[in-house]
Coordinates of C-alpha atoms in Angstrom, one line a residue:
M250 CA -16.0 -10.5 18.2
K251 CA -19.3 -9.4 15.6
I252 CA -17.7 -8.2 12.6
K253 CA -20.2 -6.0 9.9
V254 CA -19.0 -7.0 6.1
A255 CA -21.5 -4.8 3.0
T256 CA -19.7 -5.3 -0.8
Y257 CA -21.0 -3.2 -3.0
N258 CA -20.5 -2.4 -7.3
I259 CA -20.5 1.3 -7.5
H260 CA -20.6 2.1 -11.0
K261 CA -18.0 4.3 -11.4
G262 CA -20.7 6.9 -9.4
V263 CA -22.6 7.5 -11.7
S264 CA -26.1 7.5 -12.4
Y265 CA -26.9 4.9 -16.0
R266 CA -27.7 8.6 -17.8
S267 CA -24.2 9.6 -16.6
K268 CA -25.5 11.8 -13.2
P269 CA -22.7 12.0 -10.5
R270 CA -24.2 10.5 -7.6
V271 CA -21.1 10.2 -5.0
L272 CA -23.0 12.3 -2.6
A273 CA -26.1 9.8 -2.6
L274 CA -23.6 7.3 -2.7
K275 CA -21.0 8.0 0.7
Q276 CA -24.5 8.4 2.3
A277 CA -25.6 5.1 1.8
I278 CA -22.0 4.1 2.2
E279 CA -21.3 5.6 5.4
A280 CA -25.8 3.4 6.0
F281 CA -24.1 0.4 5.7
D282 CA -22.2 0.8 8.9
A283 CA -19.6 -2.0 8.1
D284 CA -15.9 -2.2 10.0
L285 CA -15.3 -3.3 6.2
I286 CA -17.2 -3.0 3.0
F287 CA -15.3 -4.2 -0.3
L288 CA -16.2 -2.0 -3.8
Q289 CA -15.8 -2.8 -7.1
E290 CA -16.4 0.0 -10.4
V291 CA -14.0 2.7 -7.8
Q292 CA -12.8 6.0 -9.6
G293 CA -9.2 6.6 -8.3
Q294 CA -9.4 9.5 -10.9
H295 CA -11.7 11.0 -14.0
D296 CA -11.2 14.1 -15.5
R297 CA -13.2 14.4 -17.3
I298 CA -15.8 14.2 -14.9
A299 CA -14.4 15.9 -12.1
A300 CA -13.5 19.0 -14.5
R301 CA -17.4 19.1 -15.2
F302 CA -19.2 18.4 -11.5
G303 CA -16.2 19.4 -9.2
E304 CA -16.4 22.9 -9.1
E305 CA -18.9 24.1 -5.4
R306 CA -22.2 25.1 -6.2
H307 CA -24.6 26.0 -4.0
G308 CA -22.6 25.0 -0.7
Q309 CA -21.9 21.0 -2.8
R310 CA -19.0 20.2 -4.8
H311 CA -20.8 16.9 -6.6
W312 CA -18.0 14.8 -7.1
P313 CA -15.1 14.7 -5.5
Q314 CA -11.8 16.8 -5.4
G315 CA -9.7 13.4 -4.2
S316 CA -10.0 9.8 -4.9
Q317 CA -13.3 8.2 -4.1
H318 CA -12.3 5.6 -1.6
E319 CA -10.4 9.1 0.2
F320 CA -13.5 10.4 -0.4
F321 CA -16.0 8.1 1.5
A322 CA -13.4 6.6 4.3
G323 CA -13.4 9.9 5.2
E324 CA -12.4 9.8 9.0
S325 CA -14.3 6.7 9.6
H326 CA -12.4 4.4 8.3
Q327 CA -9.2 3.0 6.1
S328 CA -9.3 2.8 2.3
V329 CA -6.6 0.9 0.1
Y330 CA -7.0 1.5 -4.5
G331 CA -6.5 -2.2 -6.4
L332 CA -6.2 0.2 -9.3
N333 CA -6.9 -2.4 -12.7
A334 CA -8.2 -0.4 -15.7
Q335 CA -6.1 2.9 -16.6
Y336 CA -7.1 4.9 -19.4
D337 CA -6.7 8.6 -21.1
H338 CA -8.8 10.7 -19.3
G339 CA -8.6 8.2 -15.5
H340 CA -8.6 5.1 -13.7
H341 CA -11.1 2.5 -11.6
G342 CA -10.5 -0.8 -9.5
N343 CA -11.5 -2.0 -6.5
A344 CA -11.3 -0.6 -3.2
L345 CA -11.7 -1.7 0.9
L346 CA -12.8 0.2 3.2
S347 CA -11.8 -0.7 7.4
K348 CA -12.4 0.7 10.5
H349 CA -9.3 -1.8 11.8
P350 CA -6.3 -1.7 10.8
I351 CA -4.9 -2.2 7.7
A352 CA -1.0 -3.0 7.8
K353 CA -0.4 -4.5 4.2
W354 CA -1.9 -5.0 1.2
T355 CA -1.5 -5.7 -2.0
N356 CA -2.7 -5.8 -6.0
T357 CA -3.1 -8.4 -8.2
D358 CA -3.3 -8.3 -11.8
I359 CA -5.4 -11.1 -13.2
S360 CA -7.0 -9.1 -16.5
D361 CA -7.1 -12.9 -18.6
H362 CA -7.9 -10.2 -21.9
A363 CA -7.0 -6.8 -23.9
Y364 CA -11.1 -5.9 -23.5
E365 CA -11.2 -6.1 -19.5
A366 CA -8.3 -5.0 -16.5
R367 CA -9.9 -6.7 -13.1
G368 CA -7.7 -7.9 -10.2
I369 CA -7.8 -9.1 -6.7
L370 CA -6.6 -6.7 -3.8
H371 CA -5.6 -8.7 -1.0
S372 CA -5.1 -6.1 2.1
I373 CA -4.0 -7.9 5.4
V374 CA -7.2 -6.7 8.1
E375 CA -5.8 -6.1 11.8
T376 CA -8.7 -7.0 14.5
P377 CA -8.5 -7.0 18.3
K378 CA -8.6 -10.7 17.6
G379 CA -6.0 -11.4 15.1
V380 CA -5.5 -11.2 11.6
V381 CA -8.5 -11.7 8.3
H382 CA -7.7 -11.3 4.6
C383 CA -9.9 -9.7 2.8
Y384 CA -10.5 -10.1 -1.0
V385 CA -12.0 -7.7 -3.1
I386 CA -13.5 -9.1 -6.5
H387 CA -14.3 -8.2 -9.3
L388 CA -14.5 -10.8 -12.0
G389 CA -14.5 -11.3 -16.3
L390 CA -17.5 -11.5 -18.3
F391 CA -16.6 -14.3 -20.1
E392 CA -17.1 -17.0 -18.5
R393 CA -13.5 -19.2 -19.3
S394 CA -12.4 -15.8 -18.3
R395 CA -14.2 -16.4 -14.6
V396 CA -13.1 -20.1 -14.8
R397 CA -8.9 -18.5 -15.3
Q398 CA -9.5 -15.8 -13.0
T399 CA -11.0 -18.0 -10.0
Q400 CA -8.2 -20.5 -10.8
A401 CA -6.1 -17.6 -10.0
L402 CA -8.1 -16.4 -7.0
I403 CA -7.3 -19.7 -5.2
D404 CA -3.9 -20.2 -6.0
A405 CA -3.6 -16.5 -4.3
V406 CA -6.5 -17.7 -1.1
N407 CA -3.8 -20.6 -0.8
S408 CA -0.3 -18.4 -0.9
S409 CA -1.1 -15.9 1.1
A410 CA -3.7 -17.3 3.4
P411 CA -2.3 -19.4 4.6
N412 CA -3.1 -22.3 8.5
N413 CA -7.1 -22.2 7.3
E414 CA -6.2 -17.8 8.8
P415 CA -10.2 -16.5 8.3
V416 CA -11.1 -15.0 5.0
I417 CA -13.8 -13.0 3.2
I418 CA -13.7 -13.0 -0.3
A419 CA -16.2 -10.4 -1.5
G420 CA -17.0 -8.4 -4.5
D421 CA -19.0 -8.7 -8.2
F422 CA -18.2 -12.1 -9.3
N423 CA -20.5 -12.1 -12.9
D424 CA -21.7 -15.6 -11.7
W425 CA -25.0 -15.6 -12.6
R426 CA -25.2 -19.5 -13.4
N427 CA -23.2 -19.9 -10.5
T428 CA -21.0 -22.3 -11.3
L429 CA -18.5 -21.5 -8.7
S430 CA -19.3 -21.4 -5.8
A431 CA -18.5 -25.3 -5.5
K432 CA -14.8 -25.3 -6.2
L433 CA -14.5 -22.2 -4.5
H434 CA -16.0 -24.3 -1.1
K435 CA -13.7 -27.4 -2.3
A436 CA -10.2 -25.4 -3.1
L437 CA -10.7 -22.7 -0.3
G438 CA -13.4 -24.4 2.6
V439 CA -15.2 -21.3 2.8
V440 CA -19.1 -21.0 2.3
E441 CA -21.6 -18.0 0.6
V442 CA -23.1 -16.9 3.5
F443 CA -26.2 -16.4 1.9
D444 CA -26.3 -20.5 1.4
E445 CA -24.9 -20.2 5.4
I446 CA -28.7 -18.5 6.2
G447 CA -30.0 -20.3 3.7
A448 CA -28.8 -24.4 5.8
G449 CA -30.2 -23.2 9.1
S450 CA -33.8 -24.1 8.2
S451 CA -34.4 -28.3 9.6
L452 CA -37.9 -28.4 7.4
G453 CA -35.8 -28.1 4.4
D454 CA -33.2 -30.6 5.8
L455 CA -34.9 -33.3 6.1
V456 CA -36.7 -32.4 2.9
R457 CA -33.5 -33.1 1.2
T458 CA -32.5 -35.3 3.7
L459 CA -35.6 -37.5 2.3
A460 CA -34.4 -37.5 -1.1
R461 CA -31.3 -37.5 -1.0
R462 CA -30.0 -34.6 -3.0
Q463 CA -27.8 -32.0 -0.7
A464 CA -28.8 -28.2 -0.6
A465 CA -29.3 -25.8 -3.8
I466 CA -26.2 -23.3 -3.5
R467 CA -27.9 -20.3 -4.1
P468 CA -26.8 -16.8 -3.5
A469 CA -28.7 -12.9 -3.5
R470 CA -30.1 -11.7 -6.4
T471 CA -28.6 -8.3 -7.0
F472 CA -29.0 -7.6 -10.5
P473 CA -30.4 -4.9 -11.7
S474 CA -30.6 -3.6 -8.6
A475 CA -34.2 -2.0 -9.7
L476 CA -35.5 -5.8 -9.6
P477 CA -32.8 -8.0 -8.5
F478 CA -33.2 -11.4 -10.5
F479 CA -29.2 -13.0 -11.1
R480 CA -26.9 -13.8 -8.7
L481 CA -23.8 -12.0 -9.1
D482 CA -22.6 -10.3 -6.4
R483 CA -21.7 -12.8 -3.6
I484 CA -19.8 -12.8 0.3
Y485 CA -18.5 -16.0 1.1
V486 CA -15.7 -17.1 4.4
R487 CA -14.0 -19.4 6.2
G488 CA -13.5 -18.9 9.8
F489 CA -16.1 -16.9 10.7
E490 CA -19.9 -18.5 12.0
V491 CA -22.3 -16.3 9.9
E492 CA -25.1 -14.5 11.9
S493 CA -27.2 -12.8 9.3
A494 CA -27.3 -11.5 5.4
Q495 CA -29.0 -9.4 3.7
V496 CA -29.5 -8.2 0.4
L497 CA -30.5 -4.1 0.3
H498 CA -32.9 -2.3 -2.9
G499 CA -35.9 -0.2 -4.2
P500 CA -36.7 2.6 -5.4
M501 CA -33.8 4.5 -3.2
W502 CA -31.3 1.3 -4.1
A503 CA -32.3 1.5 -8.1
K504 CA -31.3 4.9 -8.3
L505 CA -27.5 4.9 -7.1
S506 CA -25.9 1.9 -8.7
D507 CA -26.3 -1.0 -11.3
H508 CA -25.8 -3.5 -8.4
A509 CA -27.7 -3.7 -5.3
P510 CA -25.2 -3.8 -2.1
L511 CA -25.0 -7.5 0.9
V512 CA -24.8 -7.0 4.2
A513 CA -23.6 -9.4 6.9
T514 CA -22.6 -9.6 9.9
L515 CA -20.3 -12.2 10.9
K516 CA -18.7 -13.8 14.3
L517 CA -15.3 -14.6 13.9
L518 CA -14.1 -17.8 15.8

């Protein structure tokens, strides 16, 4: 069974110039044609922007009346939302959109200090071939925080997805030096999708064997979206064969968010 997965930090649905991009983001998310969509920085509510852009003009609203995750899900997907950061005029967090039924979901607070609210959104998705555990993650900006949050993620997966059940962990890891992949692989048995695609080169494998060294794990470059340089966003999987993985970037994507989205096609084993 094939499952198409996407992950995207949508920058709360506004551009760096504070212009609403929600309508264009909905079209972009629909174009993924993905079964599971992992979203970060989703605006569950923002009264100020809603008051400014929510009125109908020329037959269109530039800001949804309800929450962004419900708006993006539409009729094709089920959606769940994990509130992380709350403030006077609204709140934002992570969300999962799924074409398959979501049997159960929980949101766990892993905030490491008062200035960054972070969480793990865990959903149990029922596919025709069995359950898949989906974890939407957005780690902190500071390395020490990420280390502690990663341990919280490891503990959460080990307790909620026992017996080596299929797992997808996706989101914005802010791990620009890529210090966490090896730890996640050792503790959970997960692999990063771009590393799996890159590991398929027979010539590269031969060179590394002769040099007696392992392949470097190099996730995709996703930030900034206009000219991606930093490797911040990831898709880690367990119990899947990775068939393809790509970064979507270019002028169109640069207008939608500061991150480029990742899309991968997986085969459930």
